[in-house]
Coordinates of N, CA and C in Angstrom, one line a residue:
M1 N 0.8 -1.2 0.1 CA 0.0 -0.1 -0.2 C 0.8 1.3 0.0
F2 N 1.6 1.4 1.1 CA 2.5 2.7 1.3 C 3.8 2.1 0.9
N3 N 4.8 3.0 0.0 CA 6.0 2.7 -0.1 C 6.8 3.5 0.9
S4 N 7.1 2.9 2.2 CA 7.7 3.7 3.2 C 8.9 4.5 2.9
A5 N 9.8 3.9 2.0 CA 10.8 4.6 1.6 C 10.8 6.0 0.9
K6 N 9.6 5.9 -0.1 CA 9.3 7.1 -0.9 C 8.6 8.1 0.3
Y7 N 7.8 7.8 1.2 CA 7.2 8.5 1.9 C 8.2 9.1 3.2
S8 N 9.1 8.2 3.4 CA 10.1 8.7 4.4 C 11.2 9.8 3.8
Y9 N 11.4 9.6 2.4 CA 12.3 10.7 1.9 C 11.4 11.9 1.8
L10 N 10.2 11.9 1.4 CA 9.4 12.9 1.1 C 9.2 13.7 2.6
A11 N 9.2 13.1 3.6 CA 9.0 13.7 5.0 C 10.2 14.2 5.5
L12 N 11.3 13.6 5.1 CA 12.6 14.2 5.4 C 12.9 15.6 4.6
R13 N 12.6 15.5 3.3 CA 12.9 16.7 2.6 C 12.0 17.7 3.0
L14 N 10.6 17.6 3.2 CA 9.9 18.7 3.6 C 10.1 19.1 5.2
G15 N 10.5 18.3 6.0 CA 10.9 18.8 7.3 C 12.0 19.6 7.3
L16 N 13.1 19.3 6.5 CA 14.2 20.2 6.3 C 13.9 21.5 5.4
A17 N 13.0 21.3 4.4 CA 12.7 22.5 3.8 C 11.9 23.5 4.7
A18 N 11.2 23.1 5.7 CA 10.7 24.0 6.5 C 11.5 24.7 7.4
V19 N 12.6 24.0 7.9 CA 13.6 24.7 8.7 C 14.4 25.6 7.9
F20 N 14.8 25.5 6.7 CA 15.7 26.1 6.1 C 14.7 27.5 5.4
L21 N 13.5 27.2 5.0 CA 12.6 28.3 4.6 C 12.3 29.2 5.7
W22 N 12.1 28.7 6.9 CA 12.0 29.4 8.1 C 13.2 30.3 8.4
F23 N 14.2 29.8 8.6 CA 15.4 30.7 8.8 C 15.8 31.6 7.6
G24 N 15.8 31.2 6.4 CA 16.1 32.3 5.2 C 15.0 33.3 5.1
V25 N 13.6 33.1 5.5 CA 12.8 34.1 5.6 C 12.9 34.9 6.7
D26 N 13.5 34.5 7.9 CA 13.4 35.2 9.2 C 14.9 36.1 9.0
K27 N 15.7 35.8 8.3 CA 16.8 36.5 8.0 C 16.7 37.8 7.1
M28 N 15.6 37.6 6.4 CA 15.3 38.6 5.4 C 14.4 39.7 6.4
I29 N 13.7 39.2 7.3 CA 12.6 40.1 8.1 C 13.5 40.7 9.3
H30 N 14.3 40.0 9.8 CA 14.9 40.5 11.0 C 16.7 40.4 10.8
P31 N 17.2 41.1 9.8 CA 18.5 41.0 9.7 C 19.3 41.6 10.8
S32 N 19.0 42.5 11.5 CA 19.8 43.1 12.6 C 19.9 42.1 13.8
Y33 N 18.6 41.3 14.0 CA 18.9 40.4 14.9 C 19.9 39.3 14.7
W34 N 19.8 38.8 13.4 CA 20.9 37.9 12.9 C 22.3 38.3 13.2
L35 N 22.4 39.7 12.6 CA 23.8 40.2 12.7 C 24.2 40.5 14.1
N36 N 23.5 41.2 14.9 CA 24.0 41.4 16.3 C 24.0 40.1 17.3
I37 N 23.4 39.1 17.1 CA 23.2 38.1 18.1 C 24.2 37.0 17.6
W38 N 24.1 36.5 16.3 CA 24.9 35.1 15.9 C 26.1 35.5 15.3
I39 N 26.5 36.9 14.8 CA 27.7 36.9 13.9 C 28.6 37.4 14.8
T40 N 29.8 36.6 15.0 CA 30.9 37.0 15.9 C 31.7 38.2 15.2
P41 N 32.6 38.8 16.2 CA 33.5 39.8 15.6 C 34.4 39.1 14.6
R42 N 34.9 38.0 14.7 CA 35.7 37.1 13.8 C 35.0 37.1 12.5
V43 N 33.8 36.8 12.5 CA 33.3 36.6 11.2 C 33.1 38.1 10.6
T44 N 32.7 39.1 11.4 CA 32.2 40.4 10.9 C 33.8 41.0 10.2
D45 N 34.9 40.5 10.9 CA 36.2 40.9 10.1 C 36.3 40.2 8.8
L46 N 36.0 39.0 8.8 CA 36.1 38.3 7.6 C 35.1 38.8 6.4
I47 N 33.9 39.1 6.9 CA 32.9 39.7 5.9 C 33.4 41.1 5.5
S48 N 33.9 41.9 6.3 CA 34.5 43.2 5.8 C 35.5 43.1 4.8
R49 N 36.3 42.1 5.0 CA 37.3 42.0 3.8 C 36.7 41.5 2.4
T50 N 35.6 41.1 2.4 CA 35.2 40.7 1.0 C 34.4 41.8 0.5
G51 N 34.1 43.2 1.2 CA 33.4 44.4 0.8 C 32.2 44.3 1.0
L52 N 31.4 43.4 1.5 CA 30.1 43.1 2.1 C 29.9 44.0 3.4
S53 N 28.7 44.4 3.4 CA 28.4 44.9 4.9 C 27.8 43.7 5.6
G54 N 27.7 43.6 6.9 CA 27.2 42.8 7.7 C 25.6 42.5 7.2
S55 N 24.9 43.4 7.0 CA 23.5 43.2 6.6 C 23.5 42.4 5.1
Q56 N 24.2 42.7 4.4 CA 24.4 42.2 3.0 C 24.7 40.6 3.3
F57 N 25.7 40.5 3.8 CA 25.9 39.0 4.2 C 24.8 38.1 4.8
I58 N 24.1 38.8 5.8 CA 22.8 38.2 6.3 C 21.9 37.8 5.2
Y59 N 21.7 38.9 4.3 CA 20.6 38.5 3.5 C 21.0 37.6 2.2
L60 N 22.6 37.5 2.1 CA 22.9 36.5 1.1 C 22.8 35.1 1.8
C61 N 22.9 35.1 3.0 CA 22.5 33.7 3.9 C 21.1 33.5 3.8
G62 N 20.2 34.6 3.9 CA 18.9 34.3 3.8 C 18.5 33.7 2.6
V63 N 18.8 34.1 1.5 CA 18.4 33.9 0.0 C 19.2 32.5 -0.2
F64 N 20.1 32.1 0.3 CA 20.9 30.6 0.2 C 19.9 29.9 1.1
E65 N 19.5 30.1 2.2 CA 18.7 29.2 3.0 C 17.6 29.1 2.3
A66 N 16.8 29.9 1.9 CA 15.6 29.9 1.1 C 15.8 29.1 0.0
L67 N 16.7 29.2 -0.8 CA 16.8 28.3 -2.0 C 17.1 26.9 -1.5
V68 N 17.8 26.6 -0.4 CA 17.9 25.4 -0.1 C 16.5 24.7 0.2
G69 N 15.7 25.7 1.1 CA 14.4 25.3 1.4 C 13.4 24.9 0.1
V70 N 13.6 25.7 -0.9 CA 12.8 25.5 -2.0 C 13.0 24.2 -2.7
S71 N 14.5 24.0 -3.0 CA 15.0 22.9 -3.5 C 14.4 21.7 -3.0
L72 N 14.6 21.6 -1.6 CA 14.1 20.4 -1.0 C 12.6 20.2 -1.0
A73 N 11.9 21.2 -0.9 CA 10.6 21.2 -0.9 C 10.0 20.7 -2.4
A74 N 10.7 21.1 -3.3 CA 10.2 20.8 -4.7 C 10.9 19.5 -5.3
G75 N 11.9 19.2 -4.5 CA 12.6 17.8 -5.0 C 13.4 18.0 -6.1
I76 N 14.0 19.4 -6.5 CA 15.0 19.8 -7.6 C 16.2 20.2 -7.0
F77 N 17.1 19.3 -7.7 CA 18.6 19.5 -7.2 C 18.7 19.6 -5.9
S78 N 18.1 18.4 -5.3 CA 18.1 18.3 -3.7 C 19.5 17.8 -3.3
K79 N 20.1 17.0 -4.2 CA 21.4 16.5 -3.7 C 22.4 17.7 -3.8
F80 N 22.2 18.4 -4.9 CA 23.3 19.6 -5.0 C 23.2 20.5 -3.7
F81 N 22.0 21.0 -3.5 CA 21.9 21.9 -2.5 C 21.9 21.3 -1.1
S82 N 21.9 20.2 -0.8 CA 22.0 19.3 0.5 C 23.6 19.4 0.6
A83 N 24.4 19.0 -0.5 CA 25.8 19.2 -0.2 C 26.2 20.7 0.1
L84 N 25.6 21.6 -0.5 CA 26.1 23.0 -0.3 C 25.5 23.3 1.3
A85 N 24.5 23.0 1.6 CA 23.8 23.2 3.0 C 24.8 22.4 3.8
I86 N 25.4 21.3 3.7 CA 26.3 20.7 4.5 C 27.4 21.5 4.7
L87 N 27.9 21.9 3.7 CA 29.3 22.9 3.8 C 29.0 24.1 4.6
F88 N 27.8 24.7 4.3 CA 27.3 26.1 4.9 C 27.3 25.8 6.4
L89 N 26.5 24.6 6.9 CA 26.3 24.4 8.3 C 27.7 24.0 9.1
V90 N 28.5 23.2 8.3 CA 29.9 23.2 8.9 C 30.5 24.7 9.1
G91 N 30.6 25.3 8.2 CA 31.1 26.7 8.4 C 30.4 27.5 9.6
V92 N 29.1 27.3 9.7 CA 28.3 28.0 10.9 C 29.0 27.2 12.2
A93 N 29.3 25.9 12.1 CA 29.6 25.5 13.4 C 31.1 25.8 13.6
I94 N 31.9 26.0 12.7 CA 33.4 26.4 12.9 C 33.3 27.8 13.5
F95 N 32.5 28.8 12.7 CA 32.7 30.3 13.1 C 31.8 30.6 14.1
V96 N 30.6 30.0 14.4 CA 29.7 30.6 15.4 C 30.1 30.0 16.8
S97 N 30.3 28.5 16.8 CA 30.7 27.9 17.9 C 30.0 28.1 19.1
S98 N 28.6 28.1 18.9 CA 27.7 28.1 20.2 C 27.2 26.6 20.4
G99 N 27.2 26.2 21.7 CA 26.7 24.8 21.9 C 25.2 24.6 21.3
D100 N 24.4 25.5 21.5 CA 22.8 25.4 21.1 C 22.9 25.3 19.5
V101 N 23.7 26.2 19.1 CA 23.7 26.2 17.3 C 24.4 24.7 16.9
I102 N 25.3 24.4 17.4 CA 26.1 23.2 17.0 C 25.1 22.0 17.1
V103 N 24.3 21.8 18.4 CA 23.5 20.6 18.3 C 22.6 20.8 17.3
R104 N 21.8 22.0 17.0 CA 20.9 22.0 16.0 C 21.4 21.7 14.6
D105 N 22.7 22.2 14.4 CA 23.3 22.0 13.0 C 23.6 20.5 13.0
V106 N 24.1 19.9 13.9 CA 24.4 18.4 13.8 C 23.3 17.7 13.2
G107 N 22.0 18.0 13.9 CA 20.9 17.3 13.4 C 20.6 17.6 12.0
L108 N 20.6 18.9 11.5 CA 20.4 19.2 10.1 C 21.4 18.6 9.2
I109 N 22.6 18.6 9.7 CA 23.7 18.1 8.9 C 23.3 16.4 8.6
G110 N 23.0 15.8 9.7 CA 22.4 14.4 9.5 C 21.4 14.2 8.6
G111 N 20.4 14.9 8.6 CA 19.2 14.9 7.5 C 19.6 15.4 6.2
L112 N 20.6 16.4 5.9 CA 21.1 16.5 4.8 C 22.0 15.4 4.1
V113 N 22.9 14.9 4.9 CA 23.5 13.7 4.6 C 22.6 12.7 4.0
A114 N 21.6 12.3 4.9 CA 20.4 11.4 4.5 C 19.9 11.7 3.1
V115 N 19.6 13.0 2.7 CA 19.1 13.3 1.4 C 20.0 13.3 0.4
F116 N 21.3 13.5 0.7 CA 22.3 13.5 -0.3 C 22.6 12.2 -0.7
L117 N 22.6 11.2 0.3 CA 23.0 9.8 0.1 C 21.8 8.9 -0.4
W118 N 20.6 9.4 -0.4 CA 19.4 8.5 -0.5 C 19.5 8.2 -2.2
P119 N 19.3 6.9 -2.2 CA 19.4 6.3 -3.7 C 18.6 7.0 -4.6
A120 N 18.8 7.2 -5.9 CA 18.0 7.7 -6.9 C 17.0 6.6 -7.2
P121 N 15.6 7.0 -7.5 CA 14.7 6.0 -8.0 C 15.2 5.4 -9.3
R122 N 14.9 4.1 -9.2 CA 15.2 3.4 -10.5 C 14.2 3.6 -11.6
N123 N 14.6 3.5 -12.9 CA 13.6 3.5 -14.0 C 13.2 2.3 -14.2
R124 N 11.8 2.1 -14.5 CA 11.2 0.8 -14.6 C 11.1 0.6 -16.1
F125 N 11.9 1.2 -17.1 CA 11.8 0.9 -18.5 C 12.6 0.0 -19.0

């Protein structure tokens, strides 16, 4: 009746998509919160070397996270965006270094690794 692997993969993608869309949209709505609370002085120095302002960096992160969410929700380029999101979250873990953030991101990385490694459906032709 139900193909559990098919529905498990859909639930995994949609759950991750919801998280990435939530954070991406929130960065667009509240950039100053993200800039003042989550961006460390070390990261601010790195950002300034690229010629971006802190707000521009937050908006770029928000756009990226929203793209990851849309990709996962639609099931288009899911493996590609999962790989990019894994790298992004590893960078967050390295530069932000907060216990709460790392715990959340380890869970997200685990889900993204599952999406990245999920076998492609076989063609029946």
